[in-house]
GROMACS .gro file of C-alpha atoms in nm:
model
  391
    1UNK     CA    1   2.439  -0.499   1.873
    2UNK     CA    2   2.207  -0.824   1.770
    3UNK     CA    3   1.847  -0.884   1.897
    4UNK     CA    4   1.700  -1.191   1.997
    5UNK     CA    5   1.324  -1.215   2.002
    6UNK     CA    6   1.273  -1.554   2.213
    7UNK     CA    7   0.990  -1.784   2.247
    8UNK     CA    8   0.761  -1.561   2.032
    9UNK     CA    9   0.461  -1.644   1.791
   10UNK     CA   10   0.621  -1.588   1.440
   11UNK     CA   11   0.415  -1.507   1.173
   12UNK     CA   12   0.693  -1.484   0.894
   13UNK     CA   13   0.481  -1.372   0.573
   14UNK     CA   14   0.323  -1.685   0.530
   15UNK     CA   15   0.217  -1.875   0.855
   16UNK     CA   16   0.205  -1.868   1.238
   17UNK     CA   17   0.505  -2.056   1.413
   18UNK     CA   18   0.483  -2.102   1.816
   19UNK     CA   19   0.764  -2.061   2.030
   20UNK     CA   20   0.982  -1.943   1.742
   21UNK     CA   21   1.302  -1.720   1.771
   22UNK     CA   22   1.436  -1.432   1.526
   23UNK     CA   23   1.818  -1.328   1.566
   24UNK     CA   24   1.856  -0.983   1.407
   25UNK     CA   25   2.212  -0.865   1.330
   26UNK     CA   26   2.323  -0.602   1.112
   27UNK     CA   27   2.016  -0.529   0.998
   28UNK     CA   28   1.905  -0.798   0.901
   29UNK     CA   29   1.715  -1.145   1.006
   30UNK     CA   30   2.032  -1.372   1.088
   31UNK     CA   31   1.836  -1.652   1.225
   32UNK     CA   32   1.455  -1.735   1.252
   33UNK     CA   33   1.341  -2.086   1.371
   34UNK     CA   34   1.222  -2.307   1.703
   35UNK     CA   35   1.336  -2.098   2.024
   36UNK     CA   36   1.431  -2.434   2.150
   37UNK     CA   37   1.696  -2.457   1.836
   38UNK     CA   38   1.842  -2.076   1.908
   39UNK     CA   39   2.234  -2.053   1.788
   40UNK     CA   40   2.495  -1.938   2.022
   41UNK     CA   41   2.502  -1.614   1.912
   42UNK     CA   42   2.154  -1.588   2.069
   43UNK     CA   43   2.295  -1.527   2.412
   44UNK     CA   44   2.501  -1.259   2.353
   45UNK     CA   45   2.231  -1.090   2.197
   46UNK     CA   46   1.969  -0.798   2.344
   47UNK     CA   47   1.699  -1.017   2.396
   48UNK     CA   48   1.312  -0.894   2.363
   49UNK     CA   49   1.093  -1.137   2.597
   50UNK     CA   50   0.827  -1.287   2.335
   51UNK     CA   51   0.576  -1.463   2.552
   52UNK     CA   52   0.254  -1.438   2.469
   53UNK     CA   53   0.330  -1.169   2.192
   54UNK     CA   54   0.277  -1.212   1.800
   55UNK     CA   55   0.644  -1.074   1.592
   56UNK     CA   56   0.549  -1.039   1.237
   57UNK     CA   57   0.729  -0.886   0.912
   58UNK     CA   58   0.679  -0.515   0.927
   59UNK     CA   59   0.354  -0.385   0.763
   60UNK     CA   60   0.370  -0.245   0.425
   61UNK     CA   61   0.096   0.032   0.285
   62UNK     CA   62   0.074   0.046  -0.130
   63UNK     CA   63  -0.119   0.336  -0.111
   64UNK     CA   64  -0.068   0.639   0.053
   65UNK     CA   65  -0.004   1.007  -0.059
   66UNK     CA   66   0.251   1.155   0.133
   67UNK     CA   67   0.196   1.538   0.079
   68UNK     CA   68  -0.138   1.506   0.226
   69UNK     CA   69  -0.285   1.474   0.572
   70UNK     CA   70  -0.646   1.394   0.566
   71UNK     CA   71  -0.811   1.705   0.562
   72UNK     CA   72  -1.136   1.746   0.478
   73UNK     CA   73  -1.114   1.928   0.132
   74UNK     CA   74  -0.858   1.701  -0.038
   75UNK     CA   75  -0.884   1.973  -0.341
   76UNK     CA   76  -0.846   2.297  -0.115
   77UNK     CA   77  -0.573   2.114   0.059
   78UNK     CA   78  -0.387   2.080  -0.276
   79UNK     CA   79  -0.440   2.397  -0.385
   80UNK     CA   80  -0.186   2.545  -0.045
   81UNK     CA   81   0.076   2.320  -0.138
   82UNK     CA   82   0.450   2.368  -0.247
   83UNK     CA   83   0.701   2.158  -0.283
   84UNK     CA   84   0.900   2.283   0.067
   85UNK     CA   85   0.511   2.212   0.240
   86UNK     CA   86   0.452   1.893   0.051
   87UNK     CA   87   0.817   1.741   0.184
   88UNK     CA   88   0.764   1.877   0.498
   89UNK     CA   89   0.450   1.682   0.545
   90UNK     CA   90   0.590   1.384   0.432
   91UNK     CA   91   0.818   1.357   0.665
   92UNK     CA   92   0.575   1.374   0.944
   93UNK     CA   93   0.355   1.129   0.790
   94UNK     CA   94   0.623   0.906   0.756
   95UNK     CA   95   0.674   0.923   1.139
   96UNK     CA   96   0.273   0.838   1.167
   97UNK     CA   97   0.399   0.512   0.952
   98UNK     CA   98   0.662   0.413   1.190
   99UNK     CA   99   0.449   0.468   1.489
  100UNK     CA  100   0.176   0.242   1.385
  101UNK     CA  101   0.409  -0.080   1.257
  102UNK     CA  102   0.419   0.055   0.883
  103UNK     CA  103   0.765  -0.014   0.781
  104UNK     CA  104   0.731   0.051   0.401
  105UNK     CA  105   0.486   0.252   0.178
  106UNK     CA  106   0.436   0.353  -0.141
  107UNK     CA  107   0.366   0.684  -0.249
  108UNK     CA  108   0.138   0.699  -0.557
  109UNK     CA  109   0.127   1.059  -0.677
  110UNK     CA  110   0.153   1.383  -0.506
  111UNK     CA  111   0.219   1.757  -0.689
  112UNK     CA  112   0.540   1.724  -0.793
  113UNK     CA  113   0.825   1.442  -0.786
  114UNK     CA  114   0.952   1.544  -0.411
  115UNK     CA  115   0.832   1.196  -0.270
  116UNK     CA  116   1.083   1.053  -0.515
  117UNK     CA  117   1.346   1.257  -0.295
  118UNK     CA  118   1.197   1.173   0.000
  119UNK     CA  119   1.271   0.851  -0.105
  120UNK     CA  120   1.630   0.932  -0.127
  121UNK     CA  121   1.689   1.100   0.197
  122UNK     CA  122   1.511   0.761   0.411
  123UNK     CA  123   1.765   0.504   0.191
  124UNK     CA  124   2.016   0.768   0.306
  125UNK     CA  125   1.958   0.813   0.621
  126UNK     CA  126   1.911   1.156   0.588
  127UNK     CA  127   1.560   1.134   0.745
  128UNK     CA  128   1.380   0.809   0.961
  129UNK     CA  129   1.112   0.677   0.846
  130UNK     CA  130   0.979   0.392   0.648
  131UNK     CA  131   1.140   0.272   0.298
  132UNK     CA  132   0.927   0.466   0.026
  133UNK     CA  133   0.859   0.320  -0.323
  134UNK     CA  134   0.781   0.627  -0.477
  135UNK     CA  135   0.589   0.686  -0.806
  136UNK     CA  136   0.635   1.066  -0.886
  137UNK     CA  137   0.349   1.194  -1.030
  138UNK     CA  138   0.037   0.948  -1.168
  139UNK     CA  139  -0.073   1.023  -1.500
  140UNK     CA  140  -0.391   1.101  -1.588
  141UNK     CA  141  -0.575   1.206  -1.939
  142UNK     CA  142  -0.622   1.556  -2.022
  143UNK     CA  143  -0.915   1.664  -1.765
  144UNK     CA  144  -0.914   1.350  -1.590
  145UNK     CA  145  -0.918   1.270  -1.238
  146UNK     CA  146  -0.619   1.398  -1.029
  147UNK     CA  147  -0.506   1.667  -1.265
  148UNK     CA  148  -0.369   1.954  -1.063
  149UNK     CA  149  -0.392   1.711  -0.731
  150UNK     CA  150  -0.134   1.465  -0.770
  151UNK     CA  151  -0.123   1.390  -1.149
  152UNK     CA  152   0.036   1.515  -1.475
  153UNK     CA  153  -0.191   1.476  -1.803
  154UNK     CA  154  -0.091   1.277  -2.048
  155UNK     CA  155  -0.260   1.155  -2.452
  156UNK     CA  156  -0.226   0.886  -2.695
  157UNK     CA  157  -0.005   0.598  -2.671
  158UNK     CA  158   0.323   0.808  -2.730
  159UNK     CA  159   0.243   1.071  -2.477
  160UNK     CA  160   0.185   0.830  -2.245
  161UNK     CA  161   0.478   0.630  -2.321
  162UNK     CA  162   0.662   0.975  -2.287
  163UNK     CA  163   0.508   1.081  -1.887
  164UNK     CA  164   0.614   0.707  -1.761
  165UNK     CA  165   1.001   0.779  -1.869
  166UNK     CA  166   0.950   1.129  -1.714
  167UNK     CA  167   0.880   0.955  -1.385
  168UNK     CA  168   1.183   0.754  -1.406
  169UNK     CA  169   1.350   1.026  -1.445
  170UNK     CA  170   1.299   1.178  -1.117
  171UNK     CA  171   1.359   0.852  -0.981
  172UNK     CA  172   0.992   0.686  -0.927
  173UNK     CA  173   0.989   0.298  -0.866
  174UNK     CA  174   0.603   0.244  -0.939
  175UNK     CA  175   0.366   0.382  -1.227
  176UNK     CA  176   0.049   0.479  -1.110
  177UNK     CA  177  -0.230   0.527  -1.436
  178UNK     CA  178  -0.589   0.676  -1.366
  179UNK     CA  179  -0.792   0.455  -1.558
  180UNK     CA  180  -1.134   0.606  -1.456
  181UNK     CA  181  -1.264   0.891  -1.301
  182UNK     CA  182  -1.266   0.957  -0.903
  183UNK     CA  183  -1.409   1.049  -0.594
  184UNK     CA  184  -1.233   1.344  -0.530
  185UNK     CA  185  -1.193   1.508  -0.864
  186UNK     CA  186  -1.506   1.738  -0.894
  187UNK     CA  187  -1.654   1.750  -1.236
  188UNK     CA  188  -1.605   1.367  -1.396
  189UNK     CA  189  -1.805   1.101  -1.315
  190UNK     CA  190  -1.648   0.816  -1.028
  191UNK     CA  191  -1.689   0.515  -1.317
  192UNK     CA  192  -1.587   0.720  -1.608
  193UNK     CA  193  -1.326   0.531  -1.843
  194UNK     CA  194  -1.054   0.720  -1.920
  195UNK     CA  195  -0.739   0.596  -2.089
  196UNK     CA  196  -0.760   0.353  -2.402
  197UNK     CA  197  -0.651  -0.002  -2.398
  198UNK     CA  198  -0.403   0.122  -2.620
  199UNK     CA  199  -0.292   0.422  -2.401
  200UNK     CA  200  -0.275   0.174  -2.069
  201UNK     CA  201  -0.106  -0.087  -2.284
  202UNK     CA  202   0.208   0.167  -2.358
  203UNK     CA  203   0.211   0.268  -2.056
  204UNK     CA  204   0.281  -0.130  -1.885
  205UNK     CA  205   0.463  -0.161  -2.188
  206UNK     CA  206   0.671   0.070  -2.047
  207UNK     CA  207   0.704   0.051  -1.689
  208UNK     CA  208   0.801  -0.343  -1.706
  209UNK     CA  209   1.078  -0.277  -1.998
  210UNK     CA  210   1.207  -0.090  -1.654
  211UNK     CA  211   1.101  -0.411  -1.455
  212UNK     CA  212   0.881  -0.169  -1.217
  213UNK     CA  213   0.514  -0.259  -1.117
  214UNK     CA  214   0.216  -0.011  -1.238
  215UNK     CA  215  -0.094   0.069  -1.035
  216UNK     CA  216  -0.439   0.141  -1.199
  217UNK     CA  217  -0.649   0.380  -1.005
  218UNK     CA  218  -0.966   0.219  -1.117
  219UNK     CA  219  -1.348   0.227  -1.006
  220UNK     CA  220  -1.556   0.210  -1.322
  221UNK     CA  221  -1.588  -0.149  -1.435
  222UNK     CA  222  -1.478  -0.050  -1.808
  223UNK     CA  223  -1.190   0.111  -1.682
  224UNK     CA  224  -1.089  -0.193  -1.463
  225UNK     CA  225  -1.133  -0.459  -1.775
  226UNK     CA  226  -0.929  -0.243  -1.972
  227UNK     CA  227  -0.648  -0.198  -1.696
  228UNK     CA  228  -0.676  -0.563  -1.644
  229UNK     CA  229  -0.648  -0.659  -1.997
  230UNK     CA  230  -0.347  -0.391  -2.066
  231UNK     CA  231  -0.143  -0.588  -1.751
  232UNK     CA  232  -0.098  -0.334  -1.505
  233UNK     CA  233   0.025  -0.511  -1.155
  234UNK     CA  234  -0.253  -0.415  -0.904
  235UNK     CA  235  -0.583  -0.271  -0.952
  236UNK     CA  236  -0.639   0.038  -0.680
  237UNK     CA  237  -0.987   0.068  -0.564
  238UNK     CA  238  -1.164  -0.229  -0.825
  239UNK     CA  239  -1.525  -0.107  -0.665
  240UNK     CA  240  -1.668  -0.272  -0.970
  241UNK     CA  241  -1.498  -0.562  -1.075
  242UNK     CA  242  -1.714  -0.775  -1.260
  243UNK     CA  243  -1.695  -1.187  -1.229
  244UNK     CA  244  -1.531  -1.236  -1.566
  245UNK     CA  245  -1.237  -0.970  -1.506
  246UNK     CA  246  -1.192  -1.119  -1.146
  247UNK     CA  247  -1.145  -1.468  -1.272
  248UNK     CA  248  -0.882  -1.295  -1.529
  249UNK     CA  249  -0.725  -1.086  -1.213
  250UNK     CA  250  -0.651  -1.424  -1.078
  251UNK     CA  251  -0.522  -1.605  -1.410
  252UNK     CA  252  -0.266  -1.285  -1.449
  253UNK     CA  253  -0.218  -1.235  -1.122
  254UNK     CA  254  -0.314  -0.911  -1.076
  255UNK     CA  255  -0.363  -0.802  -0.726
  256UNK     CA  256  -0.638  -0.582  -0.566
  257UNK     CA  257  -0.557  -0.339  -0.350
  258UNK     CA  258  -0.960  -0.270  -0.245
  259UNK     CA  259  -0.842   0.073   0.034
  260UNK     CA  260  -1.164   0.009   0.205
  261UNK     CA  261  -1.057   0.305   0.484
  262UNK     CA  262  -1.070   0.559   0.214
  263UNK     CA  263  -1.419   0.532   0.101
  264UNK     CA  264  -1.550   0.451   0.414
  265UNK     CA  265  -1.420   0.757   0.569
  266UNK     CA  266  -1.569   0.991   0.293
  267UNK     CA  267  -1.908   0.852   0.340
  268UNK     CA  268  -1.870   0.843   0.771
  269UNK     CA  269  -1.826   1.266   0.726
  270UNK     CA  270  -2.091   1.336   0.503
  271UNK     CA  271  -2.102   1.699   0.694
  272UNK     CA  272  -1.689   1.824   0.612
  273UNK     CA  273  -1.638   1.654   0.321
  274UNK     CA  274  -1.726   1.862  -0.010
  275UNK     CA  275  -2.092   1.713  -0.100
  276UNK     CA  276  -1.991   1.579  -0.455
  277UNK     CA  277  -1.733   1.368  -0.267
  278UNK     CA  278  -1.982   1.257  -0.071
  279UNK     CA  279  -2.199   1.173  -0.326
  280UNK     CA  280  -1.966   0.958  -0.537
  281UNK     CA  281  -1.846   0.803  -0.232
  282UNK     CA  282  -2.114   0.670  -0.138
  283UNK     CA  283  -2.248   0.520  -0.540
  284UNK     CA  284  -1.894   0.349  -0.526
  285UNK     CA  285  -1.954   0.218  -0.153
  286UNK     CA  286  -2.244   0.062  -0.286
  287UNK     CA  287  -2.027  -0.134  -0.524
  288UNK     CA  288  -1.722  -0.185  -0.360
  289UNK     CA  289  -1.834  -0.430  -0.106
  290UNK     CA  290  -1.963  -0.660  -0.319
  291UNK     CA  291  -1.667  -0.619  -0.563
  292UNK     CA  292  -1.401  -0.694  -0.311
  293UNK     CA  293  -1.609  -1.045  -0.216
  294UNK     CA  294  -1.588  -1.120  -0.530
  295UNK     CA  295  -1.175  -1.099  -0.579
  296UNK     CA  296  -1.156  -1.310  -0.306
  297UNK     CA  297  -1.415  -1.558  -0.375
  298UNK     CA  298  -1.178  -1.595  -0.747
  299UNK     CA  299  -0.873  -1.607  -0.538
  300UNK     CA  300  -0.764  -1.263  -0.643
  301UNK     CA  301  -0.419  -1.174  -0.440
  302UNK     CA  302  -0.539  -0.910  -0.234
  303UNK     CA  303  -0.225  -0.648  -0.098
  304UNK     CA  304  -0.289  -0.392   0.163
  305UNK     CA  305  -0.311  -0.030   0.069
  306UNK     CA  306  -0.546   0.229   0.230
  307UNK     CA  307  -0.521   0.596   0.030
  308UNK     CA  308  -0.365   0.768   0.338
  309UNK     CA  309  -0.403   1.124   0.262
  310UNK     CA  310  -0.728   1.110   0.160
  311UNK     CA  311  -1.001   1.295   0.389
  312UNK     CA  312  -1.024   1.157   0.727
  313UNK     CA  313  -0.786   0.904   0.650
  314UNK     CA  314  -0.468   0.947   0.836
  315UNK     CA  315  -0.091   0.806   0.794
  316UNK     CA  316  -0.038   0.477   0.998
  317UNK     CA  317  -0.379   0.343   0.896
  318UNK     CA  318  -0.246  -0.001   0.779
  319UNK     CA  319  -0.304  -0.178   1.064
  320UNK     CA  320  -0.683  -0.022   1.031
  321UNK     CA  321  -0.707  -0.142   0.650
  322UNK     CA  322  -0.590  -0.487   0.789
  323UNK     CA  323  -0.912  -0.486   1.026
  324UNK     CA  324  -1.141  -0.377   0.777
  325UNK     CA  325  -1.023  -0.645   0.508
  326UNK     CA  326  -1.158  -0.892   0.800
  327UNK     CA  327  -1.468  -0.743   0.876
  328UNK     CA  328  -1.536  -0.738   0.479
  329UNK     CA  329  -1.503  -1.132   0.474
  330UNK     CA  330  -1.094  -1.190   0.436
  331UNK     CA  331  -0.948  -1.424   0.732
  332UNK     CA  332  -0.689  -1.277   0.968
  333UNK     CA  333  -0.422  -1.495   0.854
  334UNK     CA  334  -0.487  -1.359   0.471
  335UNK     CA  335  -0.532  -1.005   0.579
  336UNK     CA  336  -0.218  -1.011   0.708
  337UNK     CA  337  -0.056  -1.148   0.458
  338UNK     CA  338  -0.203  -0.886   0.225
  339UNK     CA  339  -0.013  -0.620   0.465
  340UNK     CA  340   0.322  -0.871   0.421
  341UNK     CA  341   0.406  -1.116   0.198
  342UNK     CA  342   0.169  -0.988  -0.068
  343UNK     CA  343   0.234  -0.647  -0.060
  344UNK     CA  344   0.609  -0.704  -0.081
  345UNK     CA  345   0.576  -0.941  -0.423
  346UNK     CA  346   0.337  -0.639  -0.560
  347UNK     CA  347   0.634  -0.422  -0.497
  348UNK     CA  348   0.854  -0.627  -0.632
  349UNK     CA  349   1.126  -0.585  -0.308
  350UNK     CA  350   1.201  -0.909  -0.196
  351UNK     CA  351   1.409  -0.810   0.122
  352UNK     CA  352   1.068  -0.728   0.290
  353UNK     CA  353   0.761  -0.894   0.397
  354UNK     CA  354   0.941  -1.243   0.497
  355UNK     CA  355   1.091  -1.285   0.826
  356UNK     CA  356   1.344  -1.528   0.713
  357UNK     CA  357   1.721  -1.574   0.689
  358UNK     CA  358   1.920  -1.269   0.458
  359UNK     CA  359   1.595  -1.082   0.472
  360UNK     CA  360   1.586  -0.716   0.582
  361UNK     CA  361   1.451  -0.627   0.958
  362UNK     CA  362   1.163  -0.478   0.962
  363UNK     CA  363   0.960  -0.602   1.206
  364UNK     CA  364   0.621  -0.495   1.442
  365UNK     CA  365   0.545  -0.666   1.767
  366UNK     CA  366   0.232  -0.691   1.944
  367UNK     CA  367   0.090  -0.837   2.249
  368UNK     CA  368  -0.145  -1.143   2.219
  369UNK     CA  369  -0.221  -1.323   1.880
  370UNK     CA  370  -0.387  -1.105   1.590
  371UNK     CA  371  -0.508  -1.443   1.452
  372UNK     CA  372  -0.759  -1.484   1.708
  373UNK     CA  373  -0.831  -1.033   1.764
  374UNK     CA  374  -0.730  -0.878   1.448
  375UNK     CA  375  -0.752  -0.560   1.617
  376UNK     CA  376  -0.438  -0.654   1.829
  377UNK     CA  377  -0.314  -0.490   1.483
  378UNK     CA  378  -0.376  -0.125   1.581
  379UNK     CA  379  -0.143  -0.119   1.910
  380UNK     CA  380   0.192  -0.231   1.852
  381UNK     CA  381   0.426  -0.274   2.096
  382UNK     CA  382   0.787  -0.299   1.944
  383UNK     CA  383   0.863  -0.214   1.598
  384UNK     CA  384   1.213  -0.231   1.423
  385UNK     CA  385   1.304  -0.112   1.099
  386UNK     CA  386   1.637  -0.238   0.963
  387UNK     CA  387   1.751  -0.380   1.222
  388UNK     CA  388   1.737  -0.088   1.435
  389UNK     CA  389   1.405  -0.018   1.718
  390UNK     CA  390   1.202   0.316   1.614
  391UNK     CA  391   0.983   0.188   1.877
   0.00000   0.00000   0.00000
């Protein structure tokens, strides 16, 4: 059966359009345009009443970590999982991602390659929940950040080479590289540089001979230079990113994806989370502010992702993310284009983040116009995913 959203604000990736109208049919966006212009097919259609309501492409999250919920002790947490847990928990989360207007995300490393099945069993239709562009395991060097949480070790250019085909093999779309240390790795420093230019540069080498984007999981402003330089897609955290690299993030076009909710939510539980967390949280935080300014004073394209997962930071926190990336000094119209448009050319899918003719149907609704409350964002009222209400 076809929709018709009538006489709604559209914003379709790109801009706002007033009393627009979207015919969805078969999964898919048959018609978008002036409500006033609505084909026949229109009438026959469900309609959804769009008065005073904002429709927009459904939001997409380039950051999350499926197998984990947000506990306090992201290590201890790690530490109970199997692989039966781990997919288990996924698939909840993913419902959390529906429920909240998230209608793709992109796993970037959990303990084994299960999200890659997950994966599988959503495009299937084995499971609901939102399309996942999964990245297997991220690779880290020996005694890096991540190992034994959601990363495999791997040294020298060959090695490195070697762990991004291993990912393809179990069916990852997306590289993730930790190019410095982390928060929430005890034991290595937050700005700590870990892979070689030449290590990082076999490993894009790699993942675009398979035409898939890489991620660098980067805070440490030697790290980020080098992940920069190498020509990874999207730099993951960027808390120092220094005026020269950010002017060459914008000449490559090499997004940030700043997940201000992760950070933020370390240093807001400075009681439950492990105290070297805390600690490292809050040197970044000190950085990070001032970092992400300066991508978007250089133009930088800025994607949505927030580390869901991480502790305190639950599944469906896109819409959150999008709020934050105002309050830190990006407009609403950009913001949510870094949770659209921008997050779909990152992934490289270009059925998403458009609401446009031949595009897929994944769409959020919500009452009154975001452009003028952001937070209008964190309570949506109608959200379809192929075509097909989840609700």
């Amino acid at each position: 059966m076809a929709t018709y959203f009538s006489k709604v604000s559209l914003f379709d990736g790109r801009s706002i359009k007033a009393k627009a109208g979207v015919l969805v049919s078969n999964g898919r966006v048959a018609w978008a345009g002036a409500h006033a212009r609505a084909p026949r097919e229109a009438r026959g259609a469900t309609e959804v009443e769009g008065a005073r309501k904002t429709l927009t492409p459904g939001l997409i999250d380039c950051h999350v970590h499926l197998c984990f919920d947000g506990s306090a002790d992201f290590a201890g947490e790690a530490a109970g999982l199997t692989e039966v847990r781990a997919t288990l928990k996924a698939v909840r989360n993913l419902g959390r991602h529906l429920q909240n207007g998230v209608t793709t995300v992109r796993d970037l490393g959990g303990i084994s390659a299960f999200a890659c099945e997950v994966a599988q069993a959503v495009e299937e239709g084995v499971v609901e929940g939102p399309r996942v562009v999964a990245s297997g395991r991220a690779i880290t060097i020996t005694g890096g950040h991540g190992r034994g949480l959601f990363a495999q070790e791997a040294d020298g250019p060959d090695g490195v080479r070697r762990a991004v085909r291993q990912q393809f093999r179990t069916g990852a779309r997306s590289i993730k590289v930790i190019a410095t240390g982390g928060v929430l790795t005890p034991g290595i420093a937050v700005d700590f540089t870990a892979f070689t230019p030449e290590e990082l540069e076999a490993a894009v080498d790699e993942a675009h001979k398979w035409e898939r984007p890489i991620a660098a999981h980067a805070h440490g402003r030697t790290g980020i230079a080098h992940a920069v330089r190498a020509g990874v897609d999207s730099i993951e955290h960027g808390s120092q990113i220094e005026p020269d690299v950010a002017r060459l993030m914008k000449e490559r076009g090499t997004f940030h994806v700043p997940t201000i909710t992760a950070l933020r939510q370390i240093v807001d539980h400075p009681d439950e989370v492990p105290a070297y967390a805390v600690e490292k949280g809050r040197q970044m935080a000190e950085w990070a502010h001032d970092s992400f300014r300066r991508t978007v004073r250089a133009g930088v394209r800025i994607a949505c992702g927030t580390d869901a997962g991480t502790p305190f930071n639950p599944h469906g926190s896109a819409p959150q993310e999008v709020v934050r990336l105002v309050e830190c000094g990006l407009s609403p119209l950009k913001a949510l284009q870094a949770a659209t448009s921008n997050a779909a050319l990152l992934l490289r899918i270009p059925e998403i983040g458009i609401v446009e003719e031949g595009r897929a149907a994944d769409l959020a609704m919500f009452d009154g116009d975001p452009l003028d409350d952001i937070e209008l964002v964190l309570k949506p009222s109608f959200v379809m995913r192929a075509g097909e209400r989840v609700t």
